[in-house]
Coordinates of C-alpha atoms and ligand atoms in Angstrom, one line a residue:
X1 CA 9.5 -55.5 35.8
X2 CA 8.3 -58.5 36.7
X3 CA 9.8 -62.5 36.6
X4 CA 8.1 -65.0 34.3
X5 CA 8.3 -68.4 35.3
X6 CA 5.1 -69.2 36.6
X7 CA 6.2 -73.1 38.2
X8 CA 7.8 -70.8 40.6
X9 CA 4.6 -69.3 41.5
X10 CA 6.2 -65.9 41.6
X11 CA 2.9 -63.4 41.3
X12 CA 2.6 -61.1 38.2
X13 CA 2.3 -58.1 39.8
X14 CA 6.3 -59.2 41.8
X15 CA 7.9 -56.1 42.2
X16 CA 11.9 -57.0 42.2
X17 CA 12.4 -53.0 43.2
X18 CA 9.7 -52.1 45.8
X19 CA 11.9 -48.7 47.3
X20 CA 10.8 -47.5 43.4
X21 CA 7.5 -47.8 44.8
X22 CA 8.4 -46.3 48.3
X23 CA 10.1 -43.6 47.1
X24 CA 7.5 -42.4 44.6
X25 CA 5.0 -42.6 47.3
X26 CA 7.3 -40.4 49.9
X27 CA 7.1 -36.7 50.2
X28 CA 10.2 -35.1 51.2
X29 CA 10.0 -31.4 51.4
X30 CA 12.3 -28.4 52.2
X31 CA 10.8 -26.2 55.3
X32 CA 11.7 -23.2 57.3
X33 CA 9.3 -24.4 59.8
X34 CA 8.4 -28.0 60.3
X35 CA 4.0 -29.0 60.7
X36 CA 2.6 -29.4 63.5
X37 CA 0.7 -32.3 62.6
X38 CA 3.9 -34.8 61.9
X39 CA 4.0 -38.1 64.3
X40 CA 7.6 -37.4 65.8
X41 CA 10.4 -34.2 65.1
X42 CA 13.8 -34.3 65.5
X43 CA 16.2 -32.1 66.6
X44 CA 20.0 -32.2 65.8
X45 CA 22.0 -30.6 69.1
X46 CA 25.5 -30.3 69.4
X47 CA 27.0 -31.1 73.1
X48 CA 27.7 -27.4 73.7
X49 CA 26.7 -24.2 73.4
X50 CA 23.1 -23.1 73.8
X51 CA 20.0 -25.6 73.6
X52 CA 17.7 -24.4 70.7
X53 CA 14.7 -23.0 72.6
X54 CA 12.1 -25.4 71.3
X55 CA 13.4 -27.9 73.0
X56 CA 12.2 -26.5 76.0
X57 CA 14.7 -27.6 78.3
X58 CA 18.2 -26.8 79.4
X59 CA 21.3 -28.5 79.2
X60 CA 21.2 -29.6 82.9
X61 CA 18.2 -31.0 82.8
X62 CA 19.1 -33.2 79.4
X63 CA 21.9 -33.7 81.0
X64 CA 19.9 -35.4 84.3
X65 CA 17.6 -37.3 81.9
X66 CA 20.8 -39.2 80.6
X67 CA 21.3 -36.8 77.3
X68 CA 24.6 -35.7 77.0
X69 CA 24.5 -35.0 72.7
X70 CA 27.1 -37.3 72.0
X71 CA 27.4 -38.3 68.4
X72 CA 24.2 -40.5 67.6
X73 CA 22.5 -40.4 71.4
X74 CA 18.9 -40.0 71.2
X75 CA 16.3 -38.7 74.0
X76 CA 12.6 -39.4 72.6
X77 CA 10.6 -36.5 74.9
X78 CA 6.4 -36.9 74.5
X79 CA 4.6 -33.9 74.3
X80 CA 1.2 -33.2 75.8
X81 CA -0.2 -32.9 72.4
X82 CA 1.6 -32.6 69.3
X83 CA 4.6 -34.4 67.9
X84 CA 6.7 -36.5 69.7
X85 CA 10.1 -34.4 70.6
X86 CA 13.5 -36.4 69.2
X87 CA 16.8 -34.9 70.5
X88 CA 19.6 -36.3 68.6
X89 CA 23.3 -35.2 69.3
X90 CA 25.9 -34.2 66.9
X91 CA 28.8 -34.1 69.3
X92 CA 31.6 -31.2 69.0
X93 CA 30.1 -28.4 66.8
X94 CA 34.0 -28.7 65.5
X95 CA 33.5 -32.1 64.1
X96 CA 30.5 -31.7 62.4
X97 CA 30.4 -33.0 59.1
X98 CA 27.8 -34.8 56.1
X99 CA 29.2 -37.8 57.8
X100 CA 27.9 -37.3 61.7
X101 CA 24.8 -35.8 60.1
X102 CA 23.9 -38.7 57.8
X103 CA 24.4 -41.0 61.0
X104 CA 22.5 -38.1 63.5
X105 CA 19.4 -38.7 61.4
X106 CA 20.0 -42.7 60.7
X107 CA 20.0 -42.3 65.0
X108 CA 16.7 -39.8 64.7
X109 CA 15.2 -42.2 61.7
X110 CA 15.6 -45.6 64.5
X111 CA 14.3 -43.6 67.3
X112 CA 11.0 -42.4 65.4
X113 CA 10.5 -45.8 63.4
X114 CA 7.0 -46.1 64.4
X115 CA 5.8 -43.1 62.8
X116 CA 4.7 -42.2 59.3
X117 CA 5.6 -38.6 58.9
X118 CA 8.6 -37.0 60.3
X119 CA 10.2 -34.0 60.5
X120 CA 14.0 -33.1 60.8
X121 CA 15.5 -29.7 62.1
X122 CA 19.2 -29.2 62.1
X123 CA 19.6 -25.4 63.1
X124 CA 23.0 -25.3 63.4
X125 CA 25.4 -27.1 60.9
X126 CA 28.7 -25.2 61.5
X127 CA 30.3 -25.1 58.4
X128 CA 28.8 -27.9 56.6
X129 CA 27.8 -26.7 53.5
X130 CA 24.3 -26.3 53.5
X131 CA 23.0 -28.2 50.3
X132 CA 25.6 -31.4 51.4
X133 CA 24.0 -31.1 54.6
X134 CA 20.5 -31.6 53.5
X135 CA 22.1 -34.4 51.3
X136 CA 23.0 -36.2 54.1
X137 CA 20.1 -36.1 56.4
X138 CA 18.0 -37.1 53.4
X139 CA 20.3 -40.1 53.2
X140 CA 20.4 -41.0 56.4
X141 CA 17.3 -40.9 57.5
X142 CA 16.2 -42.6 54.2
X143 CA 18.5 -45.6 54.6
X144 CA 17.9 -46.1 58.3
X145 CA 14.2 -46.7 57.7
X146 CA 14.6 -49.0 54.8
X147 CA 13.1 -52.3 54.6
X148 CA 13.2 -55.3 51.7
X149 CA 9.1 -54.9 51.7
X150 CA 9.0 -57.6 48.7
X151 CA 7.5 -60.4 49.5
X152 CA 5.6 -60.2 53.0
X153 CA 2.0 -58.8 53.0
X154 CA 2.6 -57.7 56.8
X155 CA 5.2 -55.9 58.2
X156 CA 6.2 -55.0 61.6
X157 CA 7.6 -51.4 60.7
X158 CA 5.6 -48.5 59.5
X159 CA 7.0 -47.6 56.3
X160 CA 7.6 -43.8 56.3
X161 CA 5.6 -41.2 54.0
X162 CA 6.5 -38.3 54.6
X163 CA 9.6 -36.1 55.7
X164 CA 9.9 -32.5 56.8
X165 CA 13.5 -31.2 56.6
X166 CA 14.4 -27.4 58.2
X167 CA 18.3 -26.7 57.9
X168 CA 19.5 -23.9 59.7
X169 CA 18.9 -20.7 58.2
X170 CA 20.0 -21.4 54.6
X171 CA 19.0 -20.6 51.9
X172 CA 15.8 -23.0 50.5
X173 CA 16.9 -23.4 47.0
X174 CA 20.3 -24.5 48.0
X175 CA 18.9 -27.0 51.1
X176 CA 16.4 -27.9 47.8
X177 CA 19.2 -29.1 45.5
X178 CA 21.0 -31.0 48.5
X179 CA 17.2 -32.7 49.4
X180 CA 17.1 -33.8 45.4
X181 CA 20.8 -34.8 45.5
X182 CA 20.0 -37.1 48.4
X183 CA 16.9 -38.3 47.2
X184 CA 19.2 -39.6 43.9
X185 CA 21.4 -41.3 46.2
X186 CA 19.0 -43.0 48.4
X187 CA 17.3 -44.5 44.8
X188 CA 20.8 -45.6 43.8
X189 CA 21.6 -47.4 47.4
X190 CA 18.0 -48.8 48.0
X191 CA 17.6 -50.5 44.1
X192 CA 21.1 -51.6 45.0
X193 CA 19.4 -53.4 48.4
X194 CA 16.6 -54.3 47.2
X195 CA 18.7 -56.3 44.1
X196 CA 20.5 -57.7 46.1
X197 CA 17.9 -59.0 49.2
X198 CA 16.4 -60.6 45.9
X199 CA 16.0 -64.6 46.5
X200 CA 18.3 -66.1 44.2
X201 CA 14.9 -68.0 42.5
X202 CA 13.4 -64.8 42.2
X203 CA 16.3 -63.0 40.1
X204 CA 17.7 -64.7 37.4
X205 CA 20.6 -63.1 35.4
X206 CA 17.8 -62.9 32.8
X207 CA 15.4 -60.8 35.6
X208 CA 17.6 -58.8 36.5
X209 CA 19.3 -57.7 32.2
X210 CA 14.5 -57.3 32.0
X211 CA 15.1 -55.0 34.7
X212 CA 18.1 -52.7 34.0
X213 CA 16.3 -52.5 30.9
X214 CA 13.5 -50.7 32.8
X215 CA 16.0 -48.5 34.8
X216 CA 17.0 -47.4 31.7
X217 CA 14.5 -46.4 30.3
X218 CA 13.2 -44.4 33.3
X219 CA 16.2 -42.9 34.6
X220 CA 18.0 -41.5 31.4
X221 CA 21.1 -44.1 30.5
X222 CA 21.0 -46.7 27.4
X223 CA 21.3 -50.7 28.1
X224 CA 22.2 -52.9 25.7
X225 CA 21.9 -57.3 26.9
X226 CA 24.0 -60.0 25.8
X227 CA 22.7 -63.1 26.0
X228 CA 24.9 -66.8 25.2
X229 CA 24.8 -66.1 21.4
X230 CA 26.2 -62.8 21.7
X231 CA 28.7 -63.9 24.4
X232 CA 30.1 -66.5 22.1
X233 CA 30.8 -64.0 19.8
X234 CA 32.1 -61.7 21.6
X235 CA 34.4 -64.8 23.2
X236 CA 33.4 -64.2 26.7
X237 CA 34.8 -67.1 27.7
X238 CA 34.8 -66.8 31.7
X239 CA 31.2 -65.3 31.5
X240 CA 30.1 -68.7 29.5
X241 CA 32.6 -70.9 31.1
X242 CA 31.0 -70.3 34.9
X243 CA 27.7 -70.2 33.6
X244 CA 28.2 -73.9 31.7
X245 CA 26.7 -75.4 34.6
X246 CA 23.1 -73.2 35.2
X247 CA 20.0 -74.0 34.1
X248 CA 19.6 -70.4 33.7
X249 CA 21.1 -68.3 31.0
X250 CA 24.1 -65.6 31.4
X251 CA 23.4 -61.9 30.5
X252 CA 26.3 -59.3 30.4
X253 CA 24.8 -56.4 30.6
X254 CA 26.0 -52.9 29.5
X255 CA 25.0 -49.6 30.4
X256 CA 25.6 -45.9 29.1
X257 CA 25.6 -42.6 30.3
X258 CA 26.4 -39.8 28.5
X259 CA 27.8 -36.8 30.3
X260 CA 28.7 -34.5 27.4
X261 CA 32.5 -34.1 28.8
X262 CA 35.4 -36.0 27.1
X263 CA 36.4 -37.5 30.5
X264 CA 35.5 -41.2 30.4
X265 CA 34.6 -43.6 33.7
X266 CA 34.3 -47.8 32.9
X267 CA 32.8 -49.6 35.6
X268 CA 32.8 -53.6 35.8
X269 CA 30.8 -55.3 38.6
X270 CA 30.5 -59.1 39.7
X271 CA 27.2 -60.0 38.7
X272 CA 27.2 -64.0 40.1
X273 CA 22.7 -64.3 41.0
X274 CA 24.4 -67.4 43.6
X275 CA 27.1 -68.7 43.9
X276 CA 26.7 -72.1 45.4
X277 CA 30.7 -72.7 44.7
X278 CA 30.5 -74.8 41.5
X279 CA 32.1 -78.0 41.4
X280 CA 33.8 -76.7 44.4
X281 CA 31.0 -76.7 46.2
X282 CA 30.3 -74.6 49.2
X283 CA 29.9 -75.9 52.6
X284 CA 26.1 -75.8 53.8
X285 CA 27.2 -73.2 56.6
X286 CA 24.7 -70.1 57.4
X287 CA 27.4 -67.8 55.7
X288 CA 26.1 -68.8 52.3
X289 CA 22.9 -68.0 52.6
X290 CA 24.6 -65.0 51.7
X291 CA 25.6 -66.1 48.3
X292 CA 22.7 -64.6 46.7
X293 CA 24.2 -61.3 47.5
X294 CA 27.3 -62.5 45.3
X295 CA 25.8 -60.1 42.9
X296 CA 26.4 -57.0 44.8
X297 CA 28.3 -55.2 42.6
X298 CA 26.4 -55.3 39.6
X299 CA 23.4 -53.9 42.1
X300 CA 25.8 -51.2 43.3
X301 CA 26.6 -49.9 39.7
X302 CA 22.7 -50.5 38.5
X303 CA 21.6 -48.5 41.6
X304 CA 24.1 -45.8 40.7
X305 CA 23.0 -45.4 37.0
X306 CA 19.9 -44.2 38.4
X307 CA 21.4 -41.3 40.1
X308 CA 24.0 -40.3 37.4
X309 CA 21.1 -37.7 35.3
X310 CA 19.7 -36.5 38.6
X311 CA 23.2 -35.3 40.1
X312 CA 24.1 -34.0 36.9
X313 CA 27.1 -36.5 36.1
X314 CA 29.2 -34.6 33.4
X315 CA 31.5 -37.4 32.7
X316 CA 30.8 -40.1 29.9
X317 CA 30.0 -43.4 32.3
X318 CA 29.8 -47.0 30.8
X319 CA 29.6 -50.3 32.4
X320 CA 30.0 -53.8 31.9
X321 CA 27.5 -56.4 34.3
X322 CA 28.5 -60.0 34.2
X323 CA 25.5 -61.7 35.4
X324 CA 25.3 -65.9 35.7
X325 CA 24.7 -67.9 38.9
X326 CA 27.8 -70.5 39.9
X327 CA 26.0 -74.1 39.8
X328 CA 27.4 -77.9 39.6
X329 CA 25.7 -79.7 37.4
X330 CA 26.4 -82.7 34.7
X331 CA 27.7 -79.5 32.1
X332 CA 29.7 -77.3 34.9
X333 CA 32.8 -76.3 34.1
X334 CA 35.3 -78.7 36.4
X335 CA 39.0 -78.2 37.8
X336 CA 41.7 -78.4 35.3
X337 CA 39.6 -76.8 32.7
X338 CA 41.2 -74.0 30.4
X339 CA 38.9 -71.0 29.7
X340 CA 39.9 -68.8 27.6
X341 CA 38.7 -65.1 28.4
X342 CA 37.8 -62.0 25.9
X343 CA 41.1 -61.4 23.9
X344 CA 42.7 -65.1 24.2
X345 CA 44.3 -65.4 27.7
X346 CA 44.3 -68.6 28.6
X347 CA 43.2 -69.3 32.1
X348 CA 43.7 -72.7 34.1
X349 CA 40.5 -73.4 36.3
X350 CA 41.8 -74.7 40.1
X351 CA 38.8 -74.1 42.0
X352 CA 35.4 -73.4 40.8
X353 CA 34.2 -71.2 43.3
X354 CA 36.9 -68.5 42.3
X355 CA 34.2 -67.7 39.7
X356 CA 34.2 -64.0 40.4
X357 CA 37.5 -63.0 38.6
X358 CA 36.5 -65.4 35.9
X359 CA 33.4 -63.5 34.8
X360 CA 35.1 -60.2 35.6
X361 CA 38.3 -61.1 33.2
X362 CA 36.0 -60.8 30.4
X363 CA 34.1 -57.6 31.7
X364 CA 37.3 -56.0 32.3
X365 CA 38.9 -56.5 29.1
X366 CA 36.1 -55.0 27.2
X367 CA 36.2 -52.0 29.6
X368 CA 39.9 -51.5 28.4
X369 CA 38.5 -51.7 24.4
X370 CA 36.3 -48.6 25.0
X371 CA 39.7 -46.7 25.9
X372 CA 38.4 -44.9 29.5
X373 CA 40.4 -42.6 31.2
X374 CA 40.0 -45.0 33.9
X375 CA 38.4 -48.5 34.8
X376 CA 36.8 -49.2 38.7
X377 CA 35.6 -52.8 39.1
X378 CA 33.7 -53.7 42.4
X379 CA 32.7 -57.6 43.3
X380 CA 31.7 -59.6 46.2
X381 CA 35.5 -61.4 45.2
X382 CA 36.9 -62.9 48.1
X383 CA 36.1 -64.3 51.8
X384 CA 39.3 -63.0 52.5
X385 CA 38.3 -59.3 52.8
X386 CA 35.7 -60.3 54.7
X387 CA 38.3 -61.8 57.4
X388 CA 41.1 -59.0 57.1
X389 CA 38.2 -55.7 57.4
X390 CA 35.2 -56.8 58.4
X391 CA 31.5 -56.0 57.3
X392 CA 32.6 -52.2 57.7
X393 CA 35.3 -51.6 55.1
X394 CA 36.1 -52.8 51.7
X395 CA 39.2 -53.6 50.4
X396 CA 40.6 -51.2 47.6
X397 CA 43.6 -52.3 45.3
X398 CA 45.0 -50.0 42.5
X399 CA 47.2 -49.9 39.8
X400 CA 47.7 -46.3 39.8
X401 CA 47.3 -43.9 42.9
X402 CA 45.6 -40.8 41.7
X403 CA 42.9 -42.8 41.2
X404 CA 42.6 -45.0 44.3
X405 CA 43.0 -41.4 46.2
X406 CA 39.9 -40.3 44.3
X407 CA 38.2 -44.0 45.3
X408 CA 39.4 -43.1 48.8
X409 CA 37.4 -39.0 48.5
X410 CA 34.4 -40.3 47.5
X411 CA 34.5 -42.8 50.2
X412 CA 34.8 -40.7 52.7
X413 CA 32.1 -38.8 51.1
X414 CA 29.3 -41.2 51.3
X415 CA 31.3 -43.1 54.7
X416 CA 31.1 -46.5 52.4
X417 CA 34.5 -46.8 54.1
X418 CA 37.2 -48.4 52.0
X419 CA 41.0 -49.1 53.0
X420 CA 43.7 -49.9 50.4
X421 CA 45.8 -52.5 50.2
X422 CA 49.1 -53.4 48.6
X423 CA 48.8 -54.9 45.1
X424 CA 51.9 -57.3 46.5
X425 CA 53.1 -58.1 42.6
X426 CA 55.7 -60.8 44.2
X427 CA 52.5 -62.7 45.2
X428 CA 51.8 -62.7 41.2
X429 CA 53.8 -66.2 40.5
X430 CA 51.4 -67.8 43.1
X431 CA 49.0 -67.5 39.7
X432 CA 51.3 -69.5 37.2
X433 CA 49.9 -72.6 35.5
X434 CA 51.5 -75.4 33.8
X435 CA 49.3 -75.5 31.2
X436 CA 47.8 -71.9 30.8
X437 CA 48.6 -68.5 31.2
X438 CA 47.4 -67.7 34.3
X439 CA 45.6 -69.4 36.7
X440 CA 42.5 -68.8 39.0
X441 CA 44.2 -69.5 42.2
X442 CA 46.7 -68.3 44.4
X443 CA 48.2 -69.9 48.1
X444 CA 47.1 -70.0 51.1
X445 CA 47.5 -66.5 52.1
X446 CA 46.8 -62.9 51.0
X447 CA 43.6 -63.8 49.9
X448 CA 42.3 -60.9 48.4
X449 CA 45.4 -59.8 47.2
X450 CA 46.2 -62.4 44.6
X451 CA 42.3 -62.7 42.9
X452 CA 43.1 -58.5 42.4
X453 CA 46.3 -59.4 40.7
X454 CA 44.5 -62.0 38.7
X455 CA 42.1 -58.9 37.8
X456 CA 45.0 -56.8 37.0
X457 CA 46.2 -59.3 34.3
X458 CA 43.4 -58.1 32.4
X459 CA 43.5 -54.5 32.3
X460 CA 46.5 -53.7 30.1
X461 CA 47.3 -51.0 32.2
X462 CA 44.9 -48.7 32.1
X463 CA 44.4 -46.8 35.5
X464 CA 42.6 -49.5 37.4
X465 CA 40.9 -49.8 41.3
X466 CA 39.3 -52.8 42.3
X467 CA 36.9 -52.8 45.3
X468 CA 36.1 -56.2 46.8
X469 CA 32.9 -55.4 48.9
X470 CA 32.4 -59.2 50.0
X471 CA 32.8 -57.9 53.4
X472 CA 30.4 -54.8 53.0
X473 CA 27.4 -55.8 50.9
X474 CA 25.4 -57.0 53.8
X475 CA 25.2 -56.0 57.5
X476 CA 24.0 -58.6 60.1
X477 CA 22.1 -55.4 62.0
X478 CA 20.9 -52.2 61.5
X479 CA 24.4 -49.8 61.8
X480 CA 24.2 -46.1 61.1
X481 CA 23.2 -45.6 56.9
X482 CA 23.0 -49.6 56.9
X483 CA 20.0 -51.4 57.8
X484 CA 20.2 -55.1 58.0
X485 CA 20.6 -57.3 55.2
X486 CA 22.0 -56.0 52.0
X487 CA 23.7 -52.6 52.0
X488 CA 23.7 -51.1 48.7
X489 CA 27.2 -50.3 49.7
X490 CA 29.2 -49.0 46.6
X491 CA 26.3 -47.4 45.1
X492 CA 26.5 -44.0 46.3
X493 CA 30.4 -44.2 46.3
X494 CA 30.4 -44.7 42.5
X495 CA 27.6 -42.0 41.8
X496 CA 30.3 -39.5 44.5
X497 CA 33.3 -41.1 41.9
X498 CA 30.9 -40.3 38.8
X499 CA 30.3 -36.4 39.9
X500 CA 33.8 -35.8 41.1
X501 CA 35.9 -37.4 37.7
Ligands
BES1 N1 31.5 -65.0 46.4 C1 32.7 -65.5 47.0 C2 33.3 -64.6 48.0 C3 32.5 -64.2 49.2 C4 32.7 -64.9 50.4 C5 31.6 -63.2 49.2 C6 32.0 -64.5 51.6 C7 30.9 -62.8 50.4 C8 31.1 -63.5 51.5 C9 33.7 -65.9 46.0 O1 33.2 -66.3 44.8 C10 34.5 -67.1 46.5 O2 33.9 -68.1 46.7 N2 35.8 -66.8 46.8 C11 36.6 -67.9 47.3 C12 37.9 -67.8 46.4 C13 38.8 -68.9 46.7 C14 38.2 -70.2 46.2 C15 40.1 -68.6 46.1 C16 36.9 -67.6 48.7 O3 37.0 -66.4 49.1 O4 36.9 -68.5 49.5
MN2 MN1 32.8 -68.4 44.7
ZN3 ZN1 31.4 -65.5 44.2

């Protein structure tokens, strides 16, 4: 896995997917009781009822020192000798969930980021289900103590080797499964990050079709890479047509899993390496340093191919990666131009840095060939989710609501929050051309809305949900499972969406 220009001076040994490397080095175990010689230990304590005894103190005094257990409070107490004593708090027993225990240990993970070796007890988890509770512990204090470790030889943090998990009283092989579940997950989100913290120099589409390649071939699921040739004659037009301007060729990149089951899940994701905005070009604002993340959703969909065999994914999962960057040059595509996408719509070009639904028209209408029982596409499409939800929530459009309820589930699931909105189909005619069939721009308004109703025109109606993450695939600060920079957000949702189709 490695890039090969060497005028970039990009060293041989360049790992583009260093949590690989991190994870295989950590030990996370299963424990009724945690060691003794671990650097900190953490404690999960609801805001009532009695204070496990280990602690060593009741709630009045925890209560003095400024420790009420609220959701996510921490209290760091140092022992005479031995490890360093993390309370974190779970709030009401009755609202305990995956979800406040995946952000109990992100809090515990933050509070004990200057040790090595940890150790997490939850001894009561209410009705959480034992296995998803060890599932998210795993996950959040994995994801909280991520870092993009690439390409500095000194970091500040101490990377974490070694976790100790001790759940209740349940039984180990179930707390086992939910550990190995999580660990799945954590890969998926953490290839997805490291993707997409990538400098755009150091990730070419090319890199990155080398690298699924690799994935692949480790973690049980077929790729097969298209480069320009086989783009021409597959008449990719929208892949080709925003890549006319790169000095870099496109890939299109498809993966396979097979499940065994007759159920099967198409996935398309926005693979654009930068997207400096074409002959539209960007602004120089700070925002778009961002742009190398444009590729977020092809990250999210790689990172979740990892976890699909792990999991145990029974469904039949294929996906379609359309991988360029968006560049200006002397043979970019320009305004006015007519692309004309897979299966010979016509499409009017009105602004080049609506490149996103142009390399996903393509992507999607192949998805519809292999007949799925359903098609999820998820792209970094539009500023305009950004502005109406925020780095926190994605913005989910559907053609069919059985299936943007089961987008919703596993959601909820992984707390990658999404919210729907309305596929507004009187907001369609903003798309007409004069010269085309459809056209890559809409008004002023609604954003979001019209580029998923350009996406739509390619589907043929086949059940259809479109995420558009351009809000969520980076966080300016560490945030509960995020940790600053990219978020691998999607990942785990799709590898929840996999499990439960
Ligand atoms: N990649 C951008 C969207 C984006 C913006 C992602 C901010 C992450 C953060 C996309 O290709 C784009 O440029 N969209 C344009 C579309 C417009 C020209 C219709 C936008 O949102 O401004
Ligand atoms: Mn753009
Ligand atoms: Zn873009």
């Amino acid at each position: 896995m490695q890039t090969h220009d060497p005028a970039k001076l990009i060293p041989a040994d360049f790992a583009p997917v260093p949590s690989l490397v991190w994870l295989g080095a950590l030990d996370v175990s299963v424990v009724d009781d945690l060691s003794a010689d671990l650097g900190a230990v953490g404690i999960v304590v609801a805001d009532s009822g009695d204070v496990p005894e280990a602690i060593g103190f009741d709630r009045e005094a925890l209560s003095r020192a400024g420790f009420s257990a609220e959701k996510g409070a921490t209290l760091v107490l140092p022992q005479p000798s031995g490890p360093t004593l993390v309370l974190v708090g779970s709030g009401p027993t009755d609202e305990l969930s995956g979800a406040v225990l995946r952000d109990a240990a992100a809090a515990f993970a933050r509070a004990s980021s200057s040790f090595a070796e940890v150790g997490l007890r939850a001894p009561d988890i209410g009705d959480v289900d034992p296995a998803a509770a060890a599932q998210a512990l795993t996950e959040g204090t994995l994801l909280a103590r991520y870092r993009y470790r690439a390409l500095r030889a000194e970091h500040k943090e101490t990377a974490l080797t070694r976790l100790e998990l001790a759940v209740s009283d349940a039984d180990t092989s179930t707390v086992e499964a939910g550990r190995a579940a999580g660990l799945a997950n954590v890969r998926a989100a953490t290839v997805a990050r490291d993707l997409a913290n990538t400098p755009p120099g150091h990730l070419t589409a090319q890199n990155l079709a080398e690298i699924a390649v690799e994935l692949g071939e480790s973690f049980g699921f077929e790729v097969e890479t298209f480069d320009r040739d086989a783009l021409i004659e597959l008449g990719c037009g929208g892949l080709l047509g925003v890549n006319a301007g790169s000095a870099e060729e496109p890939r299109m990149i498809r993966l396979r899993y097979s499940g065994g089951s007759d159920r099967k899940l198409a996935l398309v994701g926005k693979g654009i390496m930068y997207d400096s905005g074409g002959i539209s070009l960007k602004p120089s604002d700070p925002m778009h340093l961002l742009m190398k993340m444009d590729m977020g959703g092809a990250a999210a969909i790689l990172g979740a191919f990892t976890a699909l065999r792990d999991v145990g994914v029974t469904t039949d999962v294929s996906a379609w990666l359309m991988c360029t960057d968006n560049m200006p040059s002397g043979s970019a595509y320009k305004l006015g131009d007519v692309l004309t996408a897979r299966g010979g719509t016509t499409v009017e070009v009105k602004n080049t840095d609506a490149e996103g639904r142009l390399v996903m028209m393509d992507g999607l209408v192949l998805a519809t060939e292999w007949d799925p029982d359903a098609i999820v596409d998820i792209a970094t499409l539009t500023g305009a989710a950004l502005m109406a939800l925020g780095p926190l929530t994605a913005a989910l459009f559907s053609n069919d609501q059985p299936l943007a309820d089961r987008v919703r589930a596993a959601s909820e699931a992984t707390s990658e929050q999404a919210w729907q909105l309305p596929l507004e189909r009187a907001y369609r005619k903003q798309l007409d051309s004069d010269i085309a069939d459809i056209s890559n721009l809409g008004g002023a308004f609604a954003g979001a809305t019209t580029a998923a109703l350009f996406l739509e025109a390619f589907v043929s109606g086949v059940p259809w949900a479109h995420l558009d993450i351009a809000g969520t695939m980076q966080s300016p600060t560490d945030d509960s499972w995020r940790a600053a920079g990219a978020t691998g957000y999607g990942a785990r949702l799709l590898v929840r969406l996999a499990e439960s189709f």
